[in-house]
């Protein structure tokens, strides 16, 4: 297997503009060895609950069946939106990536990726 320089290494994980290889973390602000980096997150998302439009339409359609129509108002829809800020610090230099989140699965994915990066950092410090 040929010995390529480190800048040709395949990224193990990406978060926005941040790429992580086996030995380095690469951002638009610079590239640092994994053992010298700290990665933290700030959750800037909000979760709201709404009555969906189809439930309101069903209430209007079944208004003559009063109790049945009120049951449709119990239906709820949860929406998650905002950003997760991923902060990378290496010595005096730092970089923050704002990752847009449109639902709860995307939010969980960002946090799982950061946990994986933190695991790689822990292995690099051994």
Tab-separated table of N, CA and C in Angstrom:
chain	number	residue	atom	x	y	z
A	1	UNK	N	0.849	-1.178	0.000
A	1	UNK	CA	0.000	0.000	0.000
A	1	UNK	C	0.897	1.245	0.000
A	2	UNK	N	0.687	2.171	-0.912
A	2	UNK	CA	1.541	3.357	-0.967
A	2	UNK	C	1.348	4.234	0.255
A	3	UNK	N	2.392	4.954	0.603
A	3	UNK	CA	2.370	5.839	1.764
A	3	UNK	C	2.104	7.268	1.288
A	4	UNK	N	0.817	7.697	1.313
A	4	UNK	CA	0.436	9.025	0.869
A	4	UNK	C	0.623	10.025	2.001
A	5	UNK	N	0.864	11.284	1.673
A	5	UNK	CA	0.895	12.302	2.723
A	5	UNK	C	-0.459	12.407	3.414
A	6	UNK	N	-0.463	12.987	4.606
A	6	UNK	CA	-1.665	13.055	5.435
A	6	UNK	C	-2.791	13.863	4.788
A	7	UNK	N	-2.472	14.819	3.911
A	7	UNK	CA	-3.533	15.629	3.312
A	7	UNK	C	-4.315	14.856	2.245
A	8	UNK	N	-3.914	13.614	1.919
A	8	UNK	CA	-4.672	12.771	1.003
A	8	UNK	C	-5.515	11.733	1.737
A	9	UNK	N	-5.535	11.775	3.058
A	9	UNK	CA	-6.274	10.782	3.837
A	9	UNK	C	-7.771	10.973	3.643
A	10	UNK	N	-8.481	9.863	3.640
A	10	UNK	CA	-9.936	9.896	3.510
A	10	UNK	C	-10.561	10.408	4.802
A	11	UNK	N	-11.545	11.305	4.712
A	11	UNK	CA	-12.220	11.758	5.935
A	11	UNK	C	-13.069	10.637	6.529
A	12	UNK	N	-13.009	10.494	7.848
A	12	UNK	CA	-13.825	9.515	8.551
A	12	UNK	C	-15.216	10.055	8.830
A	13	UNK	N	-15.294	11.366	9.088
A	13	UNK	CA	-16.573	12.005	9.388
A	13	UNK	C	-16.502	13.463	8.948
A	14	UNK	N	-17.633	13.979	8.484
A	14	UNK	CA	-17.770	15.390	8.096
A	14	UNK	C	-18.885	16.018	8.904
A	15	UNK	N	-18.672	17.255	9.313
A	15	UNK	CA	-19.733	18.071	9.912
A	15	UNK	C	-19.638	19.435	9.230
A	16	UNK	N	-20.522	19.700	8.293
A	16	UNK	CA	-20.454	20.962	7.555
A	16	UNK	C	-19.142	21.049	6.800
A	17	UNK	N	-18.354	22.086	7.083
A	17	UNK	CA	-17.054	22.294	6.436
A	17	UNK	C	-15.909	21.636	7.187
A	18	UNK	N	-16.198	20.899	8.231
A	18	UNK	CA	-15.176	20.257	9.052
A	18	UNK	C	-15.026	18.806	8.618
A	19	UNK	N	-13.780	18.410	8.374
A	19	UNK	CA	-13.478	17.022	8.017
A	19	UNK	C	-12.505	16.462	9.042
A	20	UNK	N	-12.708	15.197	9.401
A	20	UNK	CA	-11.837	14.548	10.376
A	20	UNK	C	-11.264	13.291	9.743
A	21	UNK	N	-9.929	13.204	9.723
A	21	UNK	CA	-9.242	12.005	9.248
A	21	UNK	C	-8.726	11.246	10.468
A	22	UNK	N	-7.943	10.209	10.222
A	22	UNK	CA	-7.419	9.415	11.338
A	22	UNK	C	-6.480	10.212	12.229
A	23	UNK	N	-5.791	11.213	11.663
A	23	UNK	CA	-4.772	11.940	12.428
A	23	UNK	C	-5.024	13.433	12.579
A	24	UNK	N	-5.888	14.016	11.734
A	24	UNK	CA	-6.039	15.467	11.729
A	24	UNK	C	-7.507	15.866	11.652
A	25	UNK	N	-7.769	17.096	12.080
A	25	UNK	CA	-9.074	17.724	11.885
A	25	UNK	C	-8.841	18.923	10.980
A	26	UNK	N	-9.635	19.020	9.920
A	26	UNK	CA	-9.419	20.031	8.882
A	26	UNK	C	-10.637	20.948	8.843
A	27	UNK	N	-10.403	22.246	9.029
A	27	UNK	CA	-11.453	23.255	8.989
A	27	UNK	C	-11.022	24.359	8.026
A	28	UNK	N	-11.932	25.264	7.654
A	28	UNK	CA	-11.522	26.411	6.840
A	28	UNK	C	-10.510	27.323	7.558
A	29	UNK	N	-10.470	27.262	8.894
A	29	UNK	CA	-9.546	28.111	9.651
A	29	UNK	C	-8.174	27.480	9.823
A	30	UNK	N	-8.030	26.203	9.501
A	30	UNK	CA	-6.743	25.542	9.650
A	30	UNK	C	-6.897	24.051	9.848
A	31	UNK	N	-5.755	23.395	9.991
A	31	UNK	CA	-5.717	21.953	10.182
A	31	UNK	C	-4.849	21.664	11.398
A	32	UNK	N	-5.321	20.781	12.280
A	32	UNK	CA	-4.614	20.482	13.519
A	32	UNK	C	-4.594	18.985	13.771
A	33	UNK	N	-3.564	18.502	14.481
A	33	UNK	CA	-3.559	17.094	14.889
A	33	UNK	C	-4.701	16.835	15.876
A	34	UNK	N	-5.300	15.653	15.808
A	34	UNK	CA	-6.439	15.327	16.665
A	34	UNK	C	-6.097	15.417	18.149
A	35	UNK	N	-4.885	15.061	18.513
A	35	UNK	CA	-4.519	15.041	19.933
A	35	UNK	C	-4.483	16.441	20.549
A	36	UNK	N	-4.435	17.488	19.738
A	36	UNK	CA	-4.328	18.861	20.245
A	36	UNK	C	-5.647	19.631	20.200
A	37	UNK	N	-6.759	18.946	19.886
A	37	UNK	CA	-8.031	19.620	19.622
A	37	UNK	C	-9.044	19.292	20.714
A	38	UNK	N	-9.875	20.277	21.048
A	38	UNK	CA	-11.053	20.071	21.880
A	38	UNK	C	-12.284	20.427	21.043
A	39	UNK	N	-13.316	19.577	21.093
A	39	UNK	CA	-14.544	19.798	20.332
A	39	UNK	C	-15.711	19.852	21.314
A	40	UNK	N	-16.486	20.943	21.238
A	40	UNK	CA	-17.670	21.092	22.083
A	40	UNK	C	-18.849	21.499	21.209
A	41	UNK	N	-20.056	21.350	21.760
A	41	UNK	CA	-21.255	21.735	21.022
A	41	UNK	C	-22.126	22.631	21.885
A	42	UNK	N	-22.894	23.466	21.205
A	42	UNK	CA	-23.917	24.297	21.843
A	42	UNK	C	-25.204	24.080	21.060
A	43	UNK	N	-26.224	23.597	21.755
A	43	UNK	CA	-27.506	23.308	21.121
A	43	UNK	C	-28.337	24.590	21.043
A	44	UNK	N	-28.543	25.098	19.842
A	44	UNK	CA	-29.315	26.311	19.620
A	44	UNK	C	-30.608	26.000	18.869
A	45	UNK	N	-31.171	24.820	19.133
A	45	UNK	CA	-32.404	24.421	18.476
A	45	UNK	C	-33.596	24.690	19.377
A	46	UNK	N	-34.751	24.751	18.770
A	46	UNK	CA	-35.990	24.882	19.533
A	46	UNK	C	-36.987	23.856	19.010
A	47	UNK	N	-37.760	23.303	19.934
A	47	UNK	CA	-38.769	22.319	19.590
A	47	UNK	C	-40.129	22.869	19.973
A	48	UNK	N	-41.041	22.915	19.012
A	48	UNK	CA	-42.393	23.422	19.261
A	48	UNK	C	-43.407	22.353	18.889
A	49	UNK	N	-44.581	22.456	19.496
A	49	UNK	CA	-45.668	21.523	19.227
A	49	UNK	C	-46.849	22.299	18.659
A	50	UNK	N	-47.423	21.792	17.574
A	50	UNK	CA	-48.531	22.442	16.887
A	50	UNK	C	-49.652	21.443	16.633
A	51	UNK	N	-50.849	21.962	16.445
A	51	UNK	CA	-51.952	21.153	15.948
A	51	UNK	C	-51.856	21.154	14.428
A	52	UNK	N	-51.744	19.973	13.796
A	52	UNK	CA	-51.581	19.943	12.335
A	52	UNK	C	-52.827	20.429	11.607
A	53	UNK	N	-52.632	20.884	10.394
A	53	UNK	CA	-53.728	21.422	9.591
A	53	UNK	C	-54.815	20.412	9.291
A	54	UNK	N	-54.414	19.141	9.076
A	54	UNK	CA	-55.421	18.126	8.779
A	54	UNK	C	-56.378	17.933	9.952
A	55	UNK	N	-55.886	18.118	11.189
A	55	UNK	CA	-56.761	17.954	12.361
A	55	UNK	C	-57.799	19.075	12.420
A	56	UNK	N	-57.402	20.279	12.075
A	56	UNK	CA	-58.344	21.408	12.076
A	56	UNK	C	-59.415	21.201	10.999
A	57	UNK	N	-58.999	20.700	9.822
A	57	UNK	CA	-59.962	20.414	8.760
A	57	UNK	C	-60.956	19.346	9.208
A	58	UNK	N	-60.481	18.317	9.890
A	58	UNK	CA	-61.370	17.251	10.373
A	58	UNK	C	-62.353	17.768	11.427
A	59	UNK	N	-61.922	18.704	12.266
A	59	UNK	CA	-62.828	19.303	13.252
A	59	UNK	C	-63.956	20.032	12.523
A	60	UNK	N	-63.616	20.764	11.477
A	60	UNK	CA	-64.626	21.506	10.723
A	60	UNK	C	-65.585	20.551	10.010
A	61	UNK	N	-65.057	19.462	9.451
A	61	UNK	CA	-65.900	18.506	8.744
A	61	UNK	C	-66.846	17.750	9.682
A	62	UNK	N	-66.361	17.413	10.864
A	62	UNK	CA	-67.159	16.623	11.797
A	62	UNK	C	-67.752	17.471	12.921
A	63	UNK	N	-67.995	18.744	12.672
A	63	UNK	CA	-68.538	19.641	13.700
A	63	UNK	C	-69.898	19.155	14.210
A	64	UNK	N	-70.642	18.425	13.381
A	64	UNK	CA	-71.955	17.945	13.803
A	64	UNK	C	-71.834	16.816	14.825
A	65	UNK	N	-70.705	16.134	14.821
A	65	UNK	CA	-70.438	15.097	15.830
A	65	UNK	C	-69.464	15.704	16.834
A	66	UNK	N	-69.992	16.463	17.757
A	66	UNK	CA	-69.221	17.334	18.635
A	66	UNK	C	-68.061	16.603	19.326
A	67	UNK	N	-68.314	15.500	20.012
A	67	UNK	CA	-67.263	14.826	20.777
A	67	UNK	C	-66.214	14.200	19.867
A	68	UNK	N	-66.634	13.678	18.727
A	68	UNK	CA	-65.685	13.112	17.775
A	68	UNK	C	-64.770	14.198	17.216
A	69	UNK	N	-65.333	15.344	16.920
A	69	UNK	CA	-64.514	16.416	16.359
A	69	UNK	C	-63.495	16.945	17.367
A	70	UNK	N	-63.817	16.933	18.645
A	70	UNK	CA	-62.864	17.399	19.652
A	70	UNK	C	-61.668	16.456	19.794
A	71	UNK	N	-61.848	15.195	19.487
A	71	UNK	CA	-60.732	14.246	19.561
A	71	UNK	C	-59.628	14.595	18.559
A	72	UNK	N	-60.002	15.183	17.417
A	72	UNK	CA	-58.990	15.565	16.440
A	72	UNK	C	-58.076	16.665	16.963
A	73	UNK	N	-58.543	17.449	17.928
A	73	UNK	CA	-57.703	18.505	18.499
A	73	UNK	C	-56.605	17.957	19.400
A	74	UNK	N	-56.684	16.683	19.746
A	74	UNK	CA	-55.632	16.060	20.549
A	74	UNK	C	-54.394	15.718	19.724
A	75	UNK	N	-54.527	15.699	18.412
A	75	UNK	CA	-53.388	15.392	17.541
A	75	UNK	C	-52.352	16.507	17.649
A	76	UNK	N	-51.091	16.126	17.759
A	76	UNK	CA	-50.000	17.095	17.890
A	76	UNK	C	-48.874	16.751	16.920
A	77	UNK	N	-48.183	17.772	16.488
A	77	UNK	CA	-47.045	17.638	15.594
A	77	UNK	C	-45.873	18.391	16.211
A	78	UNK	N	-44.729	17.738	16.313
A	78	UNK	CA	-43.551	18.349	16.912
A	78	UNK	C	-42.595	18.794	15.813
A	79	UNK	N	-42.097	20.017	15.918
A	79	UNK	CA	-41.155	20.569	14.945
A	79	UNK	C	-39.891	21.022	15.666
A	80	UNK	N	-38.739	20.645	15.116
A	80	UNK	CA	-37.449	21.056	15.657
A	80	UNK	C	-36.729	21.862	14.587
A	81	UNK	N	-36.190	23.011	14.960
A	81	UNK	CA	-35.440	23.826	14.007
A	81	UNK	C	-34.395	24.636	14.756
A	82	UNK	N	-33.419	25.130	14.016
A	82	UNK	CA	-32.362	25.943	14.607
A	82	UNK	C	-30.996	25.479	14.140
A	83	UNK	N	-30.008	25.667	15.006
A	83	UNK	CA	-28.624	25.342	14.690
A	83	UNK	C	-27.978	24.627	15.865
A	84	UNK	N	-26.984	23.804	15.538
A	84	UNK	CA	-26.088	23.239	16.544
A	84	UNK	C	-24.718	23.804	16.233
A	85	UNK	N	-24.143	24.521	17.190
A	85	UNK	CA	-22.822	25.121	17.010
A	85	UNK	C	-21.766	24.113	17.450
A	86	UNK	N	-20.868	23.760	16.540
A	86	UNK	CA	-19.757	22.850	16.837
A	86	UNK	C	-18.508	23.717	16.934
A	87	UNK	N	-17.934	23.780	18.137
A	87	UNK	CA	-16.778	24.649	18.395
A	87	UNK	C	-15.529	23.786	18.495
A	88	UNK	N	-14.520	24.115	17.682
A	88	UNK	CA	-13.264	23.378	17.650
A	88	UNK	C	-12.167	24.322	18.096
A	89	UNK	N	-11.419	23.899	19.120
A	89	UNK	CA	-10.353	24.746	19.660
A	89	UNK	C	-9.056	23.960	19.709
A	90	UNK	N	-7.999	24.587	19.200
A	90	UNK	CA	-6.658	24.008	19.229
A	90	UNK	C	-5.710	25.102	19.685
A	91	UNK	N	-5.344	25.070	20.945
A	91	UNK	CA	-4.476	26.115	21.489
A	91	UNK	C	-5.205	27.449	21.486
A	92	UNK	N	-4.588	28.468	20.868
A	92	UNK	CA	-5.200	29.794	20.812
A	92	UNK	C	-6.118	29.961	19.605
A	93	UNK	N	-6.120	29.008	18.703
A	93	UNK	CA	-6.949	29.096	17.500
A	93	UNK	C	-8.247	28.336	17.707
A	94	UNK	N	-9.315	28.832	17.060
A	94	UNK	CA	-10.599	28.144	17.166
A	94	UNK	C	-11.418	28.361	15.895
A	95	UNK	N	-12.427	27.509	15.745
A	95	UNK	CA	-13.346	27.595	14.614
A	95	UNK	C	-14.700	27.102	15.085
A	96	UNK	N	-15.768	27.801	14.693
A	96	UNK	CA	-17.129	27.392	15.043
A	96	UNK	C	-17.924	27.168	13.770
A	97	UNK	N	-18.512	26.002	13.677
A	97	UNK	CA	-19.356	25.635	12.535
A	97	UNK	C	-20.810	25.614	13.004
A	98	UNK	N	-21.663	26.407	12.362
A	98	UNK	CA	-23.102	26.420	12.658
A	98	UNK	C	-23.781	25.421	11.729
A	99	UNK	N	-24.275	24.325	12.278
A	99	UNK	CA	-24.903	23.275	11.475
A	99	UNK	C	-26.417	23.454	11.541
A	100	UNK	N	-27.091	23.725	10.420
A	100	UNK	CA	-28.549	23.881	10.447
A	100	UNK	C	-29.243	22.549	10.714
A	101	UNK	N	-30.309	22.606	11.514
A	101	UNK	CA	-31.056	21.416	11.896
A	101	UNK	C	-32.518	21.643	11.545
A	102	UNK	N	-33.127	20.672	10.847
A	102	UNK	CA	-34.520	20.798	10.438
A	102	UNK	C	-35.467	19.857	11.152
A	103	UNK	N	-34.909	18.829	11.819
A	103	UNK	CA	-35.753	17.902	12.582
A	103	UNK	C	-34.920	17.228	13.660
A	104	UNK	N	-35.583	16.438	14.494
A	104	UNK	CA	-34.915	15.809	15.635
A	104	UNK	C	-33.864	14.791	15.195
A	105	UNK	N	-34.064	14.122	14.064
A	105	UNK	CA	-33.086	13.143	13.585
A	105	UNK	C	-31.782	13.823	13.152
A	106	UNK	N	-31.889	14.969	12.497
A	106	UNK	CA	-30.689	15.702	12.100
A	106	UNK	C	-29.928	16.191	13.328
A	107	UNK	N	-30.671	16.645	14.333
A	107	UNK	CA	-30.050	17.100	15.583
A	107	UNK	C	-29.282	15.952	16.241
A	108	UNK	N	-29.905	14.782	16.325
A	108	UNK	CA	-29.255	13.619	16.916
A	108	UNK	C	-28.038	13.195	16.093
A	109	UNK	N	-28.123	13.308	14.763
A	109	UNK	CA	-27.006	12.950	13.896
A	109	UNK	C	-25.791	13.829	14.161
A	110	UNK	N	-26.004	15.126	14.326
A	110	UNK	CA	-24.887	16.034	14.608
A	110	UNK	C	-24.233	15.662	15.934
A	111	UNK	N	-25.039	15.406	16.963
A	111	UNK	CA	-24.473	15.048	18.258
A	111	UNK	C	-23.748	13.700	18.208
A	112	UNK	N	-24.246	12.749	17.415
A	112	UNK	CA	-23.547	11.468	17.260
A	112	UNK	C	-22.219	11.635	16.540
A	113	UNK	N	-22.177	12.507	15.533
A	113	UNK	CA	-20.923	12.766	14.828
A	113	UNK	C	-19.895	13.419	15.750
A	114	UNK	N	-20.347	14.363	16.575
A	114	UNK	CA	-19.428	15.012	17.522
A	114	UNK	C	-18.926	13.997	18.539
A	115	UNK	N	-19.790	13.109	19.015
A	115	UNK	CA	-19.359	12.068	19.956
A	115	UNK	C	-18.307	11.163	19.313
A	116	UNK	N	-18.480	10.850	18.034
A	116	UNK	CA	-17.494	10.034	17.319
A	116	UNK	C	-16.160	10.770	17.210
A	117	UNK	N	-16.216	12.069	16.906
A	117	UNK	CA	-14.983	12.865	16.831
A	117	UNK	C	-14.303	12.899	18.198
A	118	UNK	N	-15.065	13.077	19.264
A	118	UNK	CA	-14.479	13.094	20.605
A	118	UNK	C	-13.852	11.748	20.943
A	119	UNK	N	-14.450	10.663	20.464
A	119	UNK	CA	-13.868	9.343	20.658
A	119	UNK	C	-12.536	9.226	19.912
A	120	UNK	N	-12.471	9.744	18.670
A	120	UNK	CA	-11.221	9.733	17.907
A	120	UNK	C	-10.145	10.572	18.598
A	121	UNK	N	-10.544	11.694	19.177
A	121	UNK	CA	-9.603	12.543	19.898
A	121	UNK	C	-9.060	11.798	21.112
A	122	UNK	N	-9.930	11.109	21.833
A	122	UNK	CA	-9.490	10.339	23.000
A	122	UNK	C	-8.498	9.245	22.611
A	123	UNK	N	-8.741	8.574	21.480
A	123	UNK	CA	-7.814	7.544	21.014
A	123	UNK	C	-6.477	8.145	20.569
A	124	UNK	N	-6.512	9.340	19.990
A	124	UNK	CA	-5.275	9.989	19.519
A	124	UNK	C	-4.408	10.455	20.700
A	125	UNK	N	-5.031	10.732	21.841
A	125	UNK	CA	-4.277	11.213	23.005
A	125	UNK	C	-3.616	10.092	23.799
A	126	UNK	N	-3.906	8.855	23.464
A	126	UNK	CA	-3.284	7.716	24.186
A	126	UNK	C	-1.859	7.521	23.823
